[in-house]
Amino acid sequence: MNKSILEGLGKLLCVKSLVTLALTAVFAVMALGSGISQEFMTVYAVVIAFYFGTQSRKAPGVKGDGGHDAG
C-alpha cells in the first residue's frame, strides 16, 4: 500500500480521533432516532471544536504566530 495511506490510517487511530468518530456515530443515531438532548449537543460541539482546533494547529505548511493570542 501507499505509505501516505498507511500514515493517514495510523493518525486516524489515535484516541482523539476514535472519540470523535464514536461521538459522531452516536450523534447520527440520536438524530435519526429519538432526538438529540441539549446536554449531548453541548458536549458534542465542544469535542468537535477541540478536535478541529487542534487539527488546524498541526496543518502542514501553515506557520503560526508563535503562540500569541490575537485578542
CSV table of N, CA, C and O in Angstrom, one decimal:
chain,number,residue,atom,x,y,z
A,1,MET,N,0.8,-1.2,0.0
A,1,MET,CA,0.0,0.0,0.0
A,1,MET,C,0.9,1.2,0.0
A,1,MET,O,2.0,1.2,0.4
A,2,ASN,N,0.3,2.3,-0.3
A,2,ASN,CA,1.0,3.6,-0.4
A,2,ASN,C,1.3,4.0,1.0
A,2,ASN,O,0.5,3.9,2.0
A,3,LYS,N,2.5,4.6,1.2
A,3,LYS,CA,3.0,5.0,2.5
A,3,LYS,C,2.1,6.1,3.1
A,3,LYS,O,1.8,6.1,4.3
A,4,SER,N,1.6,7.0,2.3
A,4,SER,CA,0.8,8.1,2.8
A,4,SER,C,-0.6,7.6,3.3
A,4,SER,O,-1.1,8.1,4.3
A,5,ILE,N,-1.1,6.6,2.7
A,5,ILE,CA,-2.4,6.0,3.1
A,5,ILE,C,-2.2,5.3,4.5
A,5,ILE,O,-3.0,5.5,5.4
A,6,LEU,N,-1.1,4.6,4.6
A,6,LEU,CA,-0.8,3.9,5.9
A,6,LEU,C,-0.6,5.0,7.0
A,6,LEU,O,-1.0,4.8,8.2
A,7,GLU,N,0.1,6.1,6.7
A,7,GLU,CA,0.3,7.1,7.7
A,7,GLU,C,-1.0,7.7,8.1
A,7,GLU,O,-1.3,8.0,9.3
A,8,GLY,N,-1.9,8.0,7.1
A,8,GLY,CA,-3.2,8.5,7.4
A,8,GLY,C,-4.1,7.6,8.3
A,8,GLY,O,-4.7,8.1,9.2
A,9,LEU,N,-4.0,6.3,8.0
A,9,LEU,CA,-4.8,5.4,8.8
A,9,LEU,C,-4.2,5.3,10.2
A,9,LEU,O,-4.9,5.2,11.2
A,10,GLY,N,-2.9,5.4,10.4
A,10,GLY,CA,-2.3,5.4,11.7
A,10,GLY,C,-2.7,6.6,12.5
A,10,GLY,O,-3.0,6.5,13.7
A,11,LYS,N,-2.8,7.8,11.9
A,11,LYS,CA,-3.2,9.0,12.6
A,11,LYS,C,-4.7,8.9,12.9
A,11,LYS,O,-5.1,9.5,13.9
A,12,LEU,N,-5.5,8.3,12.1
A,12,LEU,CA,-6.9,8.1,12.4
A,12,LEU,C,-7.2,7.3,13.6
A,12,LEU,O,-8.2,7.4,14.3
A,13,LEU,N,-6.2,6.4,14.0
A,13,LEU,CA,-6.4,5.5,15.1
A,13,LEU,C,-6.0,6.1,16.5
A,13,LEU,O,-6.0,5.4,17.4
A,14,CYS,N,-5.6,7.3,16.5
A,14,CYS,CA,-5.3,7.9,17.8
A,14,CYS,C,-6.6,8.1,18.6
A,14,CYS,O,-7.7,8.1,18.1
A,15,VAL,N,-6.4,8.2,19.9
A,15,VAL,CA,-7.6,8.2,20.8
A,15,VAL,C,-8.5,9.4,20.5
A,15,VAL,O,-9.7,9.2,20.5
A,16,LYS,N,-7.9,10.5,20.2
A,16,LYS,CA,-8.8,11.7,20.0
A,16,LYS,C,-9.7,11.5,18.8
A,16,LYS,O,-10.9,11.8,18.8
A,17,SER,N,-9.1,10.9,17.7
A,17,SER,CA,-9.9,10.6,16.5
A,17,SER,C,-11.0,9.5,16.8
A,17,SER,O,-12.1,9.7,16.3
A,18,LEU,N,-10.6,8.5,17.6
A,18,LEU,CA,-11.6,7.5,17.9
A,18,LEU,C,-12.8,8.0,18.7
A,18,LEU,O,-14.0,7.7,18.5
A,19,VAL,N,-12.5,8.9,19.7
A,19,VAL,CA,-13.6,9.5,20.5
A,19,VAL,C,-14.5,10.4,19.6
A,19,VAL,O,-15.7,10.3,19.7
A,20,THR,N,-13.9,11.1,18.7
A,20,THR,CA,-14.6,12.0,17.8
A,20,THR,C,-15.5,11.2,16.9
A,20,THR,O,-16.7,11.5,16.7
A,21,LEU,N,-15.0,10.1,16.3
A,21,LEU,CA,-15.8,9.2,15.4
A,21,LEU,C,-16.9,8.6,16.2
A,21,LEU,O,-18.0,8.4,15.7
A,22,ALA,N,-16.6,8.1,17.4
A,22,ALA,CA,-17.7,7.5,18.2
A,22,ALA,C,-18.8,8.5,18.6
A,22,ALA,O,-20.0,8.1,18.4
A,23,LEU,N,-18.4,9.7,19.0
A,23,LEU,CA,-19.4,10.7,19.3
A,23,LEU,C,-20.2,11.1,18.0
A,23,LEU,O,-21.4,11.3,18.1
A,24,THR,N,-19.6,11.1,16.9
A,24,THR,CA,-20.3,11.4,15.6
A,24,THR,C,-21.3,10.3,15.3
A,24,THR,O,-22.4,10.6,14.8
A,25,ALA,N,-20.9,9.0,15.5
A,25,ALA,CA,-21.8,7.9,15.3
A,25,ALA,C,-23.0,8.0,16.2
A,25,ALA,O,-24.2,7.8,15.8
A,26,VAL,N,-22.8,8.3,17.5
A,26,VAL,CA,-23.9,8.4,18.5
A,26,VAL,C,-24.8,9.6,18.1
A,26,VAL,O,-26.0,9.5,18.1
A,27,PHE,N,-24.2,10.7,17.6
A,27,PHE,CA,-24.9,11.9,17.2
A,27,PHE,C,-25.9,11.5,16.0
A,27,PHE,O,-27.0,11.9,16.0
A,28,ALA,N,-25.4,10.7,15.1
A,28,ALA,CA,-26.2,10.3,13.9
A,28,ALA,C,-27.3,9.4,14.3
A,28,ALA,O,-28.4,9.6,13.9
A,29,VAL,N,-27.0,8.5,15.2
A,29,VAL,CA,-28.1,7.6,15.7
A,29,VAL,C,-29.2,8.4,16.5
A,29,VAL,O,-30.4,8.2,16.2
A,30,MET,N,-28.7,9.3,17.3
A,30,MET,CA,-29.7,10.1,18.1
A,30,MET,C,-30.5,11.0,17.1
A,30,MET,O,-31.7,11.2,17.3
A,31,ALA,N,-29.9,11.5,16.1
A,31,ALA,CA,-30.6,12.4,15.2
A,31,ALA,C,-31.6,11.6,14.4
A,31,ALA,O,-32.7,12.2,14.1
A,32,LEU,N,-31.3,10.4,14.0
A,32,LEU,CA,-32.3,9.6,13.3
A,32,LEU,C,-33.4,9.0,14.2
A,32,LEU,O,-34.5,8.6,13.7
A,33,GLY,N,-33.1,8.9,15.5
A,33,GLY,CA,-34.0,8.2,16.4
A,33,GLY,C,-34.8,9.2,17.2
A,33,GLY,O,-35.6,10.0,16.6
A,34,SER,N,-34.6,9.1,18.5
A,34,SER,CA,-35.5,9.9,19.4
A,34,SER,C,-35.2,11.4,19.5
A,34,SER,O,-36.1,12.1,20.0
A,35,GLY,N,-34.1,11.8,19.0
A,35,GLY,CA,-33.8,13.2,19.1
A,35,GLY,C,-32.5,13.5,19.9
A,35,GLY,O,-32.0,12.6,20.6
A,36,ILE,N,-32.0,14.7,19.9
A,36,ILE,CA,-30.7,15.0,20.5
A,36,ILE,C,-31.0,15.9,21.7
A,36,ILE,O,-31.7,16.9,21.6
A,37,SER,N,-30.5,15.5,22.8
A,37,SER,CA,-30.7,16.3,24.0
A,37,SER,C,-29.7,17.5,24.0
A,37,SER,O,-28.7,17.4,23.3
A,38,GLN,N,-30.1,18.5,24.7
A,38,GLN,CA,-29.3,19.7,24.7
A,38,GLN,C,-27.9,19.5,25.4
A,38,GLN,O,-26.9,20.0,24.9
A,39,GLU,N,-27.9,18.6,26.4
A,39,GLU,CA,-26.6,18.3,27.1
A,39,GLU,C,-25.6,17.6,26.1
A,39,GLU,O,-24.5,17.9,26.0
A,40,PHE,N,-26.2,16.6,25.3
A,40,PHE,CA,-25.3,15.9,24.4
A,40,PHE,C,-24.8,16.8,23.3
A,40,PHE,O,-23.7,16.8,22.9
A,41,MET,N,-25.7,17.7,22.8
A,41,MET,CA,-25.3,18.7,21.8
A,41,MET,C,-24.2,19.6,22.3
A,41,MET,O,-23.3,19.9,21.5
A,42,THR,N,-24.2,20.0,23.5
A,42,THR,CA,-23.2,20.8,24.1
A,42,THR,C,-21.8,20.1,24.1
A,42,THR,O,-20.8,20.6,23.7
A,43,VAL,N,-21.9,18.8,24.6
A,43,VAL,CA,-20.7,18.0,24.7
A,43,VAL,C,-20.1,17.7,23.3
A,43,VAL,O,-18.9,17.9,23.0
A,44,TYR,N,-21.0,17.4,22.4
A,44,TYR,CA,-20.6,17.1,21.0
A,44,TYR,C,-19.9,18.4,20.4
A,44,TYR,O,-18.9,18.2,19.7
A,45,ALA,N,-20.5,19.5,20.6
A,45,ALA,CA,-20.0,20.8,20.0
A,45,ALA,C,-18.6,21.1,20.6
A,45,ALA,O,-17.7,21.5,19.8
A,46,VAL,N,-18.4,20.9,21.8
A,46,VAL,CA,-17.1,21.1,22.5
A,46,VAL,C,-16.0,20.1,21.9
A,46,VAL,O,-14.9,20.5,21.6
A,47,VAL,N,-16.4,18.9,21.8
A,47,VAL,CA,-15.4,17.9,21.3
A,47,VAL,C,-15.0,18.2,19.9
A,47,VAL,O,-13.9,18.1,19.5
A,48,ILE,N,-16.0,18.5,19.0
A,48,ILE,CA,-15.7,18.7,17.6
A,48,ILE,C,-14.9,20.0,17.5
A,48,ILE,O,-13.9,20.1,16.7
A,49,ALA,N,-15.2,21.0,18.3
A,49,ALA,CA,-14.4,22.3,18.2
A,49,ALA,C,-13.0,22.0,18.7
A,49,ALA,O,-12.0,22.5,18.1
A,50,PHE,N,-12.8,21.2,19.7
A,50,PHE,CA,-11.4,20.9,20.2
A,50,PHE,C,-10.7,20.1,19.1
A,50,PHE,O,-9.5,20.4,18.8
A,51,TYR,N,-11.3,19.1,18.5
A,51,TYR,CA,-10.7,18.3,17.5
A,51,TYR,C,-10.2,19.1,16.3
A,51,TYR,O,-9.1,19.0,15.9
A,52,PHE,N,-11.1,19.9,15.8
A,52,PHE,CA,-10.8,20.6,14.6
A,52,PHE,C,-9.8,21.8,14.9
A,52,PHE,O,-9.0,22.2,14.1
A,53,GLY,N,-9.9,22.3,16.2
A,53,GLY,CA,-9.0,23.3,16.6
A,53,GLY,C,-7.6,22.8,16.7
A,53,GLY,O,-6.6,23.5,16.3
A,54,THR,N,-7.4,21.6,17.2
A,54,THR,CA,-6.1,21.1,17.3
A,54,THR,C,-5.6,20.6,15.9
A,54,THR,O,-4.4,20.7,15.7
A,55,GLN,N,-6.5,20.2,15.0
A,55,GLN,CA,-6.0,19.8,13.7
A,55,GLN,C,-5.6,21.0,12.9
A,55,GLN,O,-4.6,20.9,12.1
A,56,SER,N,-6.2,22.1,13.1
A,56,SER,CA,-5.8,23.3,12.3
A,56,SER,C,-4.4,23.8,12.8
A,56,SER,O,-3.7,24.4,12.0
A,57,ARG,N,-4.1,23.6,14.0
A,57,ARG,CA,-2.7,24.0,14.5
A,57,ARG,C,-1.6,23.1,13.9
A,57,ARG,O,-0.5,23.5,13.8
A,58,LYS,N,-2.0,21.8,13.6
A,58,LYS,CA,-1.0,20.9,13.1
A,58,LYS,C,-0.9,20.9,11.6
A,58,LYS,O,-0.2,20.1,11.0
A,59,ALA,N,-1.7,21.7,10.9
A,59,ALA,CA,-1.7,21.7,9.4
A,59,ALA,C,-0.3,21.9,8.9
A,59,ALA,O,0.4,22.9,9.3
A,60,PRO,N,0.2,21.1,8.0
A,60,PRO,CA,1.5,21.2,7.4
A,60,PRO,C,1.6,22.4,6.5
A,60,PRO,O,0.7,22.8,5.8
A,61,GLY,N,2.7,23.1,6.7
A,61,GLY,CA,3.0,24.3,5.8
A,61,GLY,C,2.3,25.6,6.3
A,61,GLY,O,2.5,26.6,5.8
A,62,VAL,N,1.6,25.5,7.4
A,62,VAL,CA,1.0,26.7,8.0
A,62,VAL,C,1.8,27.2,9.1
A,62,VAL,O,2.0,26.5,10.1
A,63,LYS,N,2.3,28.4,9.1
A,63,LYS,CA,3.1,29.0,10.1
A,63,LYS,C,2.2,29.7,11.1
A,63,LYS,O,1.3,30.5,10.7
A,64,GLY,N,2.4,29.4,12.4
A,64,GLY,CA,1.6,30.1,13.4
A,64,GLY,C,2.2,31.4,13.8
A,64,GLY,O,3.2,31.9,13.2
A,65,ASP,N,1.6,32.0,14.8
A,65,ASP,CA,2.1,33.4,15.2
A,65,ASP,C,2.9,33.3,16.5
A,65,ASP,O,3.1,34.2,17.2
A,66,GLY,N,3.5,32.1,16.7
A,66,GLY,CA,4.4,32.0,17.9
A,66,GLY,C,3.7,31.7,19.2
A,66,GLY,O,4.2,31.9,20.2
A,67,GLY,N,2.4,31.4,19.1
A,67,GLY,CA,1.6,31.1,20.3
A,67,GLY,C,1.0,32.3,20.9
A,67,GLY,O,0.4,32.3,22.0
A,68,HIS,N,1.0,33.5,20.3
A,68,HIS,CA,0.5,34.7,20.8
A,68,HIS,C,-1.0,34.8,20.4
A,68,HIS,O,-1.4,34.6,19.3
A,69,ASP,N,-1.8,35.2,21.4
A,69,ASP,CA,-3.2,35.3,21.1
A,69,ASP,C,-3.5,36.7,20.5
A,69,ASP,O,-2.9,37.7,20.8
A,70,ALA,N,-4.4,36.7,19.5
A,70,ALA,CA,-4.7,37.9,18.8
A,70,ALA,C,-5.6,38.8,19.5
A,70,ALA,O,-5.8,40.0,19.2
A,71,GLY,N,-6.3,38.3,20.6
A,71,GLY,CA,-7.2,39.2,21.3
A,71,GLY,C,-6.7,39.7,22.5
A,71,GLY,O,-6.9,40.5,23.3
